[in-house]
Structures are given as C-alpha cells and as structure tokens.
Short mmCIF file of C-alpha atoms and ligand atoms in Angstrom, two decimals:
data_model
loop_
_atom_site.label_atom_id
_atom_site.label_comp_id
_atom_site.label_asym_id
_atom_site.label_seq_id
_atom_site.Cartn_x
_atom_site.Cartn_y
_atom_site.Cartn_z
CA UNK A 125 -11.76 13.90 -17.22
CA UNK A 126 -9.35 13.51 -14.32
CA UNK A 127 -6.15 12.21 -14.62
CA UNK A 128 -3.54 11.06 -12.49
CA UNK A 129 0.59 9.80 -12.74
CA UNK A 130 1.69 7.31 -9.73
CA UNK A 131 4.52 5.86 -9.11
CA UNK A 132 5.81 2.55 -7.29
CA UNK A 133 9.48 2.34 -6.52
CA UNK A 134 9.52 -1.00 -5.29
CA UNK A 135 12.84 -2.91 -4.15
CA UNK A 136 12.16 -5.26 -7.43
CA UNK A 137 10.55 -3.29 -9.75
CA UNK A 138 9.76 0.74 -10.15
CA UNK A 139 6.43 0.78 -11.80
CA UNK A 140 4.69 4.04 -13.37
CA UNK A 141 1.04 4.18 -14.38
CA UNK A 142 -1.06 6.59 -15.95
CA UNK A 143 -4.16 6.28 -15.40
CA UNK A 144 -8.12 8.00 -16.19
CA UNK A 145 -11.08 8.29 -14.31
CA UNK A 146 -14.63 9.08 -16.17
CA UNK A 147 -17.14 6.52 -14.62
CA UNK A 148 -14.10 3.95 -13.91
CA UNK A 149 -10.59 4.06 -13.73
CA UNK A 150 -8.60 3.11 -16.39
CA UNK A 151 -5.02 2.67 -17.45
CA UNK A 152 -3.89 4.87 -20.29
CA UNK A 153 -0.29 3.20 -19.55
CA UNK A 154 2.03 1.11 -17.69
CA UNK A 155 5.83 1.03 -17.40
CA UNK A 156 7.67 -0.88 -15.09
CA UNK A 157 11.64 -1.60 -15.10
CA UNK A 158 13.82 -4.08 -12.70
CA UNK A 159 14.39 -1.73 -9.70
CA UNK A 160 17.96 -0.75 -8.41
CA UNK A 161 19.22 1.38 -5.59
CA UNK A 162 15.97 0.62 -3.42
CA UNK A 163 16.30 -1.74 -0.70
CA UNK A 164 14.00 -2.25 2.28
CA UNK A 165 11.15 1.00 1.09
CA UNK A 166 14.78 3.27 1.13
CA UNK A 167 16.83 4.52 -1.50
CA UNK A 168 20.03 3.35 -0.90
CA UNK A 169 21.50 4.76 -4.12
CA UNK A 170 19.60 7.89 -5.44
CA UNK A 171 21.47 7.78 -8.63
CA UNK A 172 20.56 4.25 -9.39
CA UNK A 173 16.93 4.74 -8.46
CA UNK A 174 16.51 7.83 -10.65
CA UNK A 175 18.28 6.85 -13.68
CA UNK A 176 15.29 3.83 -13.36
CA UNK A 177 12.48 5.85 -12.64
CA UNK A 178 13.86 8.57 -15.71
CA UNK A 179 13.75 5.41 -18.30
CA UNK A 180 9.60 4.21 -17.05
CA UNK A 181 9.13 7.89 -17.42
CA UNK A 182 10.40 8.18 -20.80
CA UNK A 183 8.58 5.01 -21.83
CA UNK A 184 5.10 5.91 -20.24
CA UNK A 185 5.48 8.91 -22.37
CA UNK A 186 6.32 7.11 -25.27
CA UNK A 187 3.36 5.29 -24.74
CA UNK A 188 1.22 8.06 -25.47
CA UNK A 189 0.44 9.93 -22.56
CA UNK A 190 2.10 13.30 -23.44
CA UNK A 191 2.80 15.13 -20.94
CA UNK A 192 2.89 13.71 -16.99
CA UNK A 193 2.25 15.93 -14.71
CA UNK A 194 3.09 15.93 -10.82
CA UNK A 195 3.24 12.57 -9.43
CA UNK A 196 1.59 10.48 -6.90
CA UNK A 197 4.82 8.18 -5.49
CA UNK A 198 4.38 5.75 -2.65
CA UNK A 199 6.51 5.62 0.41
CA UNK A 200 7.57 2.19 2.73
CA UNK A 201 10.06 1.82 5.19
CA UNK A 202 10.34 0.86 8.83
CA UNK A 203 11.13 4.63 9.69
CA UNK A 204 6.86 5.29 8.55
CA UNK A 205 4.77 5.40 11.60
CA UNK A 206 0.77 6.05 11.79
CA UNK A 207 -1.16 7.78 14.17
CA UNK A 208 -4.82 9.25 14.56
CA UNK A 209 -5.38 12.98 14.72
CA UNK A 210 -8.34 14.86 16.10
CA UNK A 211 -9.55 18.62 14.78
CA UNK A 212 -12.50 20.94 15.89
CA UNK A 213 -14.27 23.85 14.04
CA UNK A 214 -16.54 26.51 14.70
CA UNK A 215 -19.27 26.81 12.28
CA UNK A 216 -20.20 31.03 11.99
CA UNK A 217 -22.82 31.85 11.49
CA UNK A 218 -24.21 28.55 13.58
CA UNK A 219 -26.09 26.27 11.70
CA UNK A 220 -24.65 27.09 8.16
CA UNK A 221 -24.19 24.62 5.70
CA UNK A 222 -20.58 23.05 6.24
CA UNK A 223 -18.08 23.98 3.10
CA UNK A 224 -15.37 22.20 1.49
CA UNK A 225 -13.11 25.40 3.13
CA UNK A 226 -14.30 24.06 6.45
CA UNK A 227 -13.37 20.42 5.77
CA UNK A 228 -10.26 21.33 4.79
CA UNK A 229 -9.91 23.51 7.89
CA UNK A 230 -10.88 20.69 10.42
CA UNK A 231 -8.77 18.32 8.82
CA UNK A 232 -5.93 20.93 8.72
CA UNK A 233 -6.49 21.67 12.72
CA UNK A 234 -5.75 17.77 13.34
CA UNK A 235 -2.23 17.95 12.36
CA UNK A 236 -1.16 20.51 14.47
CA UNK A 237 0.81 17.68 16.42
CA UNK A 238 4.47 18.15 17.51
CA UNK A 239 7.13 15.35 15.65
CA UNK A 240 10.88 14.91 16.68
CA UNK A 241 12.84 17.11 14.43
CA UNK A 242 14.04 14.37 12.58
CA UNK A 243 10.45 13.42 11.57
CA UNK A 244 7.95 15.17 9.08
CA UNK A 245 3.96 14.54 8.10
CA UNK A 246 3.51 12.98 4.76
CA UNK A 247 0.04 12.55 4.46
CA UNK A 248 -2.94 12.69 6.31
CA UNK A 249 -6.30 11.04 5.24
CA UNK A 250 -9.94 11.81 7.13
CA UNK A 251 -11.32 8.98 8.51
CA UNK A 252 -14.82 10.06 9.87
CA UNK A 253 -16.78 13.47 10.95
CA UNK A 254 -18.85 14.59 13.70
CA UNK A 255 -21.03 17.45 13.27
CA UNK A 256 -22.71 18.58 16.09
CA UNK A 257 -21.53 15.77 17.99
CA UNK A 258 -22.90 13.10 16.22
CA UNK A 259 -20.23 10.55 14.78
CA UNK A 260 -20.43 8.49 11.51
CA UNK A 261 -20.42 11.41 8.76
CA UNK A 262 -18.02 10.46 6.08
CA UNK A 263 -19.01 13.38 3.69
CA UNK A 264 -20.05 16.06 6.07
CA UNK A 265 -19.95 19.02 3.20
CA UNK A 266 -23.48 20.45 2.50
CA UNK A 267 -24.72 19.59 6.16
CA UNK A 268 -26.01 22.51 8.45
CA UNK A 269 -24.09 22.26 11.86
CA UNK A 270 -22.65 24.41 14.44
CA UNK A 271 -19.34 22.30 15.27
CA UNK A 272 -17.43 20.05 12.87
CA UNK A 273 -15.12 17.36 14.19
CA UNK A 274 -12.67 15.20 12.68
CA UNK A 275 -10.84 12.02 13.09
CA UNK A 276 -7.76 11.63 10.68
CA UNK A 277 -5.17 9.48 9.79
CA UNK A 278 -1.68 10.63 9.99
CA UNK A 279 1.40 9.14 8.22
CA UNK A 280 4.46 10.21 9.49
CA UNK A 281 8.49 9.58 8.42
CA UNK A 282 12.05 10.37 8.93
CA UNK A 283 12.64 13.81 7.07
CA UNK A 284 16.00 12.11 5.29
CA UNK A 285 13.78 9.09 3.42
CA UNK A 286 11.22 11.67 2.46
CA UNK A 287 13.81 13.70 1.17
CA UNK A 288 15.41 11.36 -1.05
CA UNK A 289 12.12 10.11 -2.73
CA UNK A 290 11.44 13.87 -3.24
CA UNK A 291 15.15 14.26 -4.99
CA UNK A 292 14.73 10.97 -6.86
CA UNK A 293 11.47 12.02 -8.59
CA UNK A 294 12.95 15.11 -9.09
CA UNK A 295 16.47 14.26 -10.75
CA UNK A 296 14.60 11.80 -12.82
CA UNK A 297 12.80 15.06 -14.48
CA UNK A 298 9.26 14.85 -12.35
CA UNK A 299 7.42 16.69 -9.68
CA UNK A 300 5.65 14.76 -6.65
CA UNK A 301 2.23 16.11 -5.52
CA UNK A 302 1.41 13.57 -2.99
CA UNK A 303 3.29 11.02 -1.22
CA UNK A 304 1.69 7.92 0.34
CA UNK A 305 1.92 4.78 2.68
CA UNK A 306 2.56 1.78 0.46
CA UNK A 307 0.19 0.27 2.86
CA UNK A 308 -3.16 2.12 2.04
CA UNK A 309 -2.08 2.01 -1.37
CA UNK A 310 -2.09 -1.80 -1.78
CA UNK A 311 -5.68 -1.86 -0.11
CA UNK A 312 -7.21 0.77 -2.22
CA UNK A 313 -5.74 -1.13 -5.34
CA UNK A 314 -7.00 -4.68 -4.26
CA UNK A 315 -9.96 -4.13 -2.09
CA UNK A 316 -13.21 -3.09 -3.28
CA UNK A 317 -15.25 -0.56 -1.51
CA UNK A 318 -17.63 -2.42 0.07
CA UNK A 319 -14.57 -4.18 1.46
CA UNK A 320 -13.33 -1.27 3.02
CA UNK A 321 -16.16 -0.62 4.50
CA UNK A 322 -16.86 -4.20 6.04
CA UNK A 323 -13.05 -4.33 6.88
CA UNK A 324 -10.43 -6.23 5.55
CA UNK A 325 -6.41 -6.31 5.76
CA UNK A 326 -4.15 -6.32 3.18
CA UNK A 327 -0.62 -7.40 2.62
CA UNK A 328 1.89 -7.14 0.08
CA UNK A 329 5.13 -8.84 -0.11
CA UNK A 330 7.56 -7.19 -1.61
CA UNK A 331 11.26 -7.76 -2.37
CA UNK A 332 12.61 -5.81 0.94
CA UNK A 333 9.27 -4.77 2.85
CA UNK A 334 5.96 -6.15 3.34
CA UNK A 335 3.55 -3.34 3.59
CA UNK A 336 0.50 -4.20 5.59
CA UNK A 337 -2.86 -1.85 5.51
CA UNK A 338 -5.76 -2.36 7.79
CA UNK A 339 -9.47 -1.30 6.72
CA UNK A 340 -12.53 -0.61 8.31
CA UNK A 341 -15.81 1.24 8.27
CA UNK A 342 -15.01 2.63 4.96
CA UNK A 343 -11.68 4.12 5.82
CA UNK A 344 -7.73 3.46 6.93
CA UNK A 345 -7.63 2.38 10.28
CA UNK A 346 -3.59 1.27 10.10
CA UNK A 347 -0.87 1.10 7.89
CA UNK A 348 2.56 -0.96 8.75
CA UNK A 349 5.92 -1.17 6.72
CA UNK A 350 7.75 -4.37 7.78
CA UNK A 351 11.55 -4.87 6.59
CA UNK A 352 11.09 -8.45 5.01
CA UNK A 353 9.89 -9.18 1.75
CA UNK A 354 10.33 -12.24 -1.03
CA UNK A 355 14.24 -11.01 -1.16
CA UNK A 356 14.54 -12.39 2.49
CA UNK A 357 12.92 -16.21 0.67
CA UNK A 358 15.75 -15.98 -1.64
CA UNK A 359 18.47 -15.16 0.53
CA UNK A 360 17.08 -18.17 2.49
CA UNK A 361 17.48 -20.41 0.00
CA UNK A 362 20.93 -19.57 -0.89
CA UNK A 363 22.25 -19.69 2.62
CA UNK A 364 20.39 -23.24 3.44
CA UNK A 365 21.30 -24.86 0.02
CA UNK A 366 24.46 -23.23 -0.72
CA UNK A 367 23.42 -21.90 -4.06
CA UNK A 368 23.89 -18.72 -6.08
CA UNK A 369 21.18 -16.07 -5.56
CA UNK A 370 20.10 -16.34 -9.06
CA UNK A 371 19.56 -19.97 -9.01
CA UNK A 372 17.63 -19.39 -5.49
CA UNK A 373 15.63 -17.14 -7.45
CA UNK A 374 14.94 -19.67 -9.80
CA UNK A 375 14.43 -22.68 -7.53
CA UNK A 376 11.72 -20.72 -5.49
CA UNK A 377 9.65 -19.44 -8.84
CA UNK A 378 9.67 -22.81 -10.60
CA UNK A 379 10.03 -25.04 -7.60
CA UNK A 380 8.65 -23.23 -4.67
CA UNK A 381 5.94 -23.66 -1.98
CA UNK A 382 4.76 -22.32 0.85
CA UNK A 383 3.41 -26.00 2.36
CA UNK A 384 5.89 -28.49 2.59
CA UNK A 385 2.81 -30.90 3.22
CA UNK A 386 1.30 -30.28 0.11
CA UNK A 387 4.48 -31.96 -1.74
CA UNK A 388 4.85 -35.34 -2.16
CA UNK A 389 7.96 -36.91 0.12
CA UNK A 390 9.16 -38.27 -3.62
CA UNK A 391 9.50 -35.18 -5.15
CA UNK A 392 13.08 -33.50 -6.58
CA UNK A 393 14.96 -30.72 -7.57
CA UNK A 394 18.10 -30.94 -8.87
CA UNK A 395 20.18 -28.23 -7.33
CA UNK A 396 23.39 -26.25 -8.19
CA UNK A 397 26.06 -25.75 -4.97
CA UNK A 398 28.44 -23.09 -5.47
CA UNK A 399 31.90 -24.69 -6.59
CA UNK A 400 30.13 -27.96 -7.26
CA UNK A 401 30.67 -29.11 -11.34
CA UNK A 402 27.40 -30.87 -11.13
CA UNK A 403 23.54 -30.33 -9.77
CA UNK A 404 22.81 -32.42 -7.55
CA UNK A 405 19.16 -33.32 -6.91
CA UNK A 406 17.15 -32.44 -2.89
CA UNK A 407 13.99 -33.10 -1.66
CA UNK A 408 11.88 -30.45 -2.88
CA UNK A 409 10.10 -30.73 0.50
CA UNK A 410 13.07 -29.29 2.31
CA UNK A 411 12.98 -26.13 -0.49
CA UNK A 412 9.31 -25.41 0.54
CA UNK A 413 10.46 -25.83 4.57
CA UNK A 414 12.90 -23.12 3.98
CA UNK A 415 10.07 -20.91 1.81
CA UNK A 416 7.89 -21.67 4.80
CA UNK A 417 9.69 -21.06 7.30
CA UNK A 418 9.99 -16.97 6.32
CA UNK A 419 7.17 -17.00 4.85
CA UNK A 420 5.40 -17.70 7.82
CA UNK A 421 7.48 -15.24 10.00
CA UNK A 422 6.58 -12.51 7.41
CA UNK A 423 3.10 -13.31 7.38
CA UNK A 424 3.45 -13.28 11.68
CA UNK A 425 4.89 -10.19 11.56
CA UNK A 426 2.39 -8.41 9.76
CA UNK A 427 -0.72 -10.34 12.22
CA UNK A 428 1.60 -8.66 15.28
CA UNK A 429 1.20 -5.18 13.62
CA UNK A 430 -1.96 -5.39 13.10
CA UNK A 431 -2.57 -7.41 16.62
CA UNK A 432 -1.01 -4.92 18.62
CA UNK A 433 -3.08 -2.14 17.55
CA UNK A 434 -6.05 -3.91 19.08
CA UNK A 435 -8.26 -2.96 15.75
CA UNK A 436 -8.31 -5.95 13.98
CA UNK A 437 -11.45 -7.26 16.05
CA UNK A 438 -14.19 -6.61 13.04
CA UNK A 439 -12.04 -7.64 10.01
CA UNK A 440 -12.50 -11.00 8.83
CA UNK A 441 -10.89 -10.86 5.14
CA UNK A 442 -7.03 -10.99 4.53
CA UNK A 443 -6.03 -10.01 1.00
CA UNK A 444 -2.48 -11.15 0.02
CA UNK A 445 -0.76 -9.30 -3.00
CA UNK A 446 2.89 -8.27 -4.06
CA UNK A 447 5.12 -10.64 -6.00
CA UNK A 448 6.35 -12.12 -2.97
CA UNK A 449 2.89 -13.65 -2.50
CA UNK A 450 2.94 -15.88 -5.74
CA UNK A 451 4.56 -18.86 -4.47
CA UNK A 452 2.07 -21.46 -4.47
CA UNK A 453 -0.16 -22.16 -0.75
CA UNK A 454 1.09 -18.76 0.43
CA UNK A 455 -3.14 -18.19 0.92
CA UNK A 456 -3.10 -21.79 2.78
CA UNK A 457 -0.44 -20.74 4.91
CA UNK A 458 -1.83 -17.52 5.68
CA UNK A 459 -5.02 -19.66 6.67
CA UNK A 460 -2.82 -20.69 9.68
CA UNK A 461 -1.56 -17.53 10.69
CA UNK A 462 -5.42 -16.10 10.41
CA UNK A 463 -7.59 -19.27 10.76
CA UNK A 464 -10.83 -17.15 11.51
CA UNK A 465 -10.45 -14.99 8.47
CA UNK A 466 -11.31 -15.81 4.93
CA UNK A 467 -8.07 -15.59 2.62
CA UNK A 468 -7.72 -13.88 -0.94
CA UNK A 469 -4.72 -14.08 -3.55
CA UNK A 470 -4.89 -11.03 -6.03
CA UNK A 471 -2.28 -9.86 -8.55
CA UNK A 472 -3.92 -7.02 -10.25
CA UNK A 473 -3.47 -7.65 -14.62
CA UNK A 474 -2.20 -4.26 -15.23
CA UNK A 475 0.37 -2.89 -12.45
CA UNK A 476 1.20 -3.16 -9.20
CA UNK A 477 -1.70 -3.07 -5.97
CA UNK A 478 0.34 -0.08 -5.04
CA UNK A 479 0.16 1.82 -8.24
CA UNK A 480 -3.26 1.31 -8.74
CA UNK A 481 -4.13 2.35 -5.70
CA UNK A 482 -1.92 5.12 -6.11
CA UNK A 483 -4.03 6.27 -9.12
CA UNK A 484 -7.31 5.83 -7.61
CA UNK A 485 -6.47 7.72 -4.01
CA UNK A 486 -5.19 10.71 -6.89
CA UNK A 487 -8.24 10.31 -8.69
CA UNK A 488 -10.73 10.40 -6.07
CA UNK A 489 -8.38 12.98 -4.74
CA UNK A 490 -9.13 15.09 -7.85
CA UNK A 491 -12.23 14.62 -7.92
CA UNK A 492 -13.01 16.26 -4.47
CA UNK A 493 -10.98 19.26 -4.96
CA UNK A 494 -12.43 20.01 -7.97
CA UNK A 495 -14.32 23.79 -8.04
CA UNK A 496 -18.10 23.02 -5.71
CA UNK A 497 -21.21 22.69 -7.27
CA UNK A 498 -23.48 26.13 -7.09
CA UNK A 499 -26.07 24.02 -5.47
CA UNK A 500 -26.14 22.54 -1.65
CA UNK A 501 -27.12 19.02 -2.74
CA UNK A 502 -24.96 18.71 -5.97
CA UNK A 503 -22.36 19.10 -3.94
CA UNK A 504 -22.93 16.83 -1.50
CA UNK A 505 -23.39 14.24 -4.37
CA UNK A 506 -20.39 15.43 -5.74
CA UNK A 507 -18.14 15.49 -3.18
CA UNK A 508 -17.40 12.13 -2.42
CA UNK A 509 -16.18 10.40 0.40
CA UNK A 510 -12.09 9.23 -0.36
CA UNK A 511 -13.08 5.64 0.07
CA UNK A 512 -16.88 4.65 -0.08
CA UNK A 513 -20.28 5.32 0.34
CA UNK A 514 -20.38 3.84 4.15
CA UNK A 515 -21.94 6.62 6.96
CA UNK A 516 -24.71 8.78 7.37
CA UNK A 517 -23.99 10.46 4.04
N1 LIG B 1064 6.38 -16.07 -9.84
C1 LIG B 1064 6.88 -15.80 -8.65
N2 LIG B 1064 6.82 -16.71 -7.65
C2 LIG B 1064 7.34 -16.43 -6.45
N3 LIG B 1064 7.93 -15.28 -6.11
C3 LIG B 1064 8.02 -14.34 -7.05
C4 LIG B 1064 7.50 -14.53 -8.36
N4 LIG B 1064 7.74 -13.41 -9.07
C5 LIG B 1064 8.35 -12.55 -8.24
N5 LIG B 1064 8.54 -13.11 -7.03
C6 LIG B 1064 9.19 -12.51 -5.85
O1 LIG B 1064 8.55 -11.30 -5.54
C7 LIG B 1064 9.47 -10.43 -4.87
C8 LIG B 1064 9.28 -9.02 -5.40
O2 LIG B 1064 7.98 -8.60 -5.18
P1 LIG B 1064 7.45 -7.22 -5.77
O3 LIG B 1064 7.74 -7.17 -7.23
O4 LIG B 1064 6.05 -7.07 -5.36
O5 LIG B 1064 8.42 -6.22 -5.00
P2 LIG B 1064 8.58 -4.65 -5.06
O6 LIG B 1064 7.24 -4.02 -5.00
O7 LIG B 1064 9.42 -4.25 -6.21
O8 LIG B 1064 9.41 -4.40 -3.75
P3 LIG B 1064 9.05 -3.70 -2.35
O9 LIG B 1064 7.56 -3.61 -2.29
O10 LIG B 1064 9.62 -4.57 -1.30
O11 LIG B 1064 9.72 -2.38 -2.40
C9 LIG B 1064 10.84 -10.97 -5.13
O12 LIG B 1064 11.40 -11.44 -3.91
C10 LIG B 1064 10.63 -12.13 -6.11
O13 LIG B 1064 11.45 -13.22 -5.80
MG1 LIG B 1065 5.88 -3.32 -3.63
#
C-alpha cells in the first residue's frame, strides 16, 4: 500500500494530510492550523511558518499515522514560471521494448535548459510521448520503438523562495521529496480524470495568491500564481467602510456576495467604523460592490493568464475552489468573466484542493516508480500514466 505526506502552506491556513492509496485514495489524517509568516505563496517569516507547520505535524502524528516520511509541499508565488521542455532518445538495440530507465532518460534530457542564476527547476511533469514519431503516447513503457520523444512540463522559481520552503519543512523536523505548483495541485485535487483529459481550468483563491491550473488532453498544459487572493476582499472592505480587518472579515463571511444584483436594494448591515461608539447600518448592496469589484479583477486576472497562453481554446469547464471562492455568486460571476464555459464550485470535505492533489500526484507518483513488472504487458498495465487513461495507451 502506498502512502504519501503533503503539505499546504497556505497564506490562511497550513494544512497536512496523510493520505493511502489501495484502489482509491484515502485520508488516514488531516491537520490544518491558522497560517502565519506566509503571505502572497512566500514565507515572509520562516520562524513563524515552521513553528505552524511543527504543531500540524505533531498533530497528524498524534492522529495515528506514526511515522511521516518525506513530504510532498506545494509551492505559489509570482516568482513560479512554466514552460514546455522537449527530450529525444535513442532506443539500442532499435526496436526494443521502451523501459521505465528510458522514460526517465527522455524526460531527464528535456530539462537540460539554461535558467538565470537566480532561478532553479522544481518540478517537471511529462505531458505526452512520441515514439517513432508518432505523437499521443501517454504511457510509452513496454512499446517497441527506435526513438522516444518527450514533451514536458517545467516549473521553474527563484532559488531564495525554494530555499526557504526547503528550510521551513526542515526546521519544523521534516524532509521534502517533491515540491509542486499550487496550480496543478488544485486541479488534480478537484478535477476528475476524465476532466483532465477533456480540459478544464481551475482556480483557487486563496488568502494572498490565486493559483490558476490549466488542463488538457489528460495532462498540465499551464500553471499561474497570481498575487491576490480573499485577503485582498478583506482589505477592501476595511479601506471602503472604514472598519477593522476583523470585522471586514466578518462582514464578507456572514454578509458577503459576489452580485450586488442578486441583493435586494432594502437590504442592511449594520457596520462598525473605527472610532465610532456605535454600528451604524449600510446597504448591503454596496458590501457586495466592493466584494465584486476584486473579485472580478481576480477572476480577470487569472482568464488573462490563461488567455495569453493561447491554450485555453478546447477547455470549456472552469472549476472554482480555495476559501476565497465561498462567498456566495462567486460561480455567477465567474459566468461573466467565462460566459462560454460551464462553471463549478467545489470545496473538497476533507482538506484543501491543494493537499489532495498533493497526495494523489505522490501517490500516482509512487506508484510508477515502484520496481517493473517481469512481464512486457504487466508493466504497461502497471505503469500508469500521472494523470489518466487518455492516448494511444
Ligand atoms: N465562508 C467564507 N466565505 C467567504 N470567504 C471565506 C470563507 N472562509 C474563508 N474565506 C476566505 O478565504 C481566504 C483564504 O482562503 P484559503 O484558506 O483557501 O487560503 P490559503 O490556501 O491558506 O492561502 P493561499 O492559497 O493564498 O496561500 C481568506 O481571504 C478568507 O477570508
Ligand atoms: Mg491555498
């Protein structure tokens, strides 16, 4: 049975999971703690962040899981930047049957790129193989073929931010095995497979970030990190209406919307200034202009990502997730920003979008490193594509 530790260290919250795989994945457990020292996907105070993250450790081990293990964290930021790599291999003898050595190999030739000095690779995910010239293989392993070519998906960052997560985890008494975009994660935690493969985008508002993940043809096709989240509603709020941040807070969760149409003109909140004795009551239409108002730039934002990458052409689903997302009519507002897509809301029960998707990329992860099958067709069956069943095999 394959197991796997992630970890989300959002802006709000730091969330660890721990989670199974045998036919499906399952939590084993869940901790999550009010974040501090992360703001905008970087850790602006190490020694905040960590003495966080060291309490959800202690508690997911409390919770029963013994032992944790190395640790699948997520990464946002602005500084995080995507692009596509390309690798070649020579199959000797010709015509063998292609190996897992060789996949790795092809994949490894794509990231022989050249980054500023300043920057470093974090991850890189396959996206599709060619063998023998012909595209579309997502699991190319088992197949005979003289040339193996692949297309990849590179996530890059500054060196600093990486380094910091890296000392974080460490100083809070864990090791990190992978690090990845907050961006894929969401999708793989929210979308199912058949999503991926059909295409869909996904995007989660956070406190500081939005992180923004494009899908198609079974596979990442983009991955954004955008420096405005839910904390930017807040702020809003206590700016316009000249409140604390705290009662912002509270005026947007109990009062909130994200379509000033949808509340009636008589509606009320009563409203506490800063210095004023008294609340005072406000049209809770203007409350939901102000929610709009970012709301709709975030959501904007995330459409010119995705827009200017000239992808977006097959995808017809938008997924919205992340706290920020769970004011009410943010899916009818995203309806105007994408009026040819179909909208979804989804707050996964157990954990974040990010941690779950954390845990499945390290599941599926495990599961294709683990020791080949003696036989060519078990281990084609065995070695599964990252993300779905879509291509030639
Ligand atoms: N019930 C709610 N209604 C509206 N907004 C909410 C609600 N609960 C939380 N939020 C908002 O969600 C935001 C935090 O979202 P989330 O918990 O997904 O962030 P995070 O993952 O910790 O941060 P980030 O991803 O930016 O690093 C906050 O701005 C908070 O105000
Ligand atoms: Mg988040």
């Amino acid at each position: 049975m394959n197991r796997a530790f992630v970890i989300d260290l959002g802006g709000s919250q730091v969330t660890g999971l721990v989670a199974t795989s045998e036919d499906r994945l399952r939590v084993e457990a869940l901790a999550s703690l009010p974040s501090e020292g992360v703001w905008r996907g970087n850790i602006t105070s190490p020694d905040a962040a960590s003495a966080v993250l060291r309490r959800v450790m202690a508690d997911l081990q409390v919770k029963g899981s013994g032992t944790l293990g190395p640790a699948v964290v997520s990464i946002s930021g602005a500084h995080l930047e995507v692009l596509n790599g390309q690798g070649m291999k020579l199959i000797v003898p010709r015509a063998r049957h292609i190996t897992n050595q060789d996949v790795m190999e092809v994949v490894n030739h794509s990231r022989a790129i050249l980054l500023p000095p300043d920057r470093e690779q974090i991850h890189v995910v396959p996206r599709a193989f060619r063998i023998d010239g012909e595209p579309g293989f997502m699991r190319p392993t088992g197949h005979p073929g003289s040339k193996i070519e692949a297309e990849t998906f590179i996530v890059t960052g500054k060196k600093d931010a990486v380094e910091t997560l890296q000392r974080v985890v460490v100083s809070s008494g864990g090791t990190v095995d992978q690090i990845i975009h907050a961006g894929l994660a969401a999708g793989l935690g929210v979308l199912k497979s058949q999503e991926i493969d059909q295409g869909a985008l996904v995007v989660d508002i956070g406190y500081g970030t939005t992180d923004v993940g494009l899908f198609f043809a079974g596979s990442i096709a983009f991955a954004a990190s955008i420096p405005v989240g839910g904390g930017h509603v807040t702020s809003d709020i206590a700016e316009l209406l000249k409140t604390s941040v705290e009662d912002a807070e509270q005026l947007k969760i109990d009062s909130g919307s994200a379509s000033p149409r949808a509340v009636p003109e008589s509606d009320s909140v009563q409203v506490c200034q800063l210095g004023q004795p008294l609340t005072r009551p406000m049209h809770r239409r203007v409350l939901a202009e102000i929610i709009e108002s970012r709301l709709r730039e975030i959501l904007l934002l995330a459409k010119a990502a995705i827009d200017k990458t000239g992808l977006n052409t097959r995808v017809t689903l938008v997924v919205l997730t992340g706290n920020g997302a769970k004011i009410p009519n943010t899916d009818r507002l995203a309806a105007e920003v994408w009026p040819d897509h179909r909208i979804r809301v989804e707050f996964p029960a157990k954990g974040t979008a990010v941690a779950l998707g954390l845990a499945r990329y390290a599941l599926q992860s495990q599961e294709e490193m683990a020791p080949a099958a003696p036989s060519a067709e078990t281990l084609v069956g065995r070695v599964r594509s990252l993300f779905s069943g879509l291509g030639k095999n």
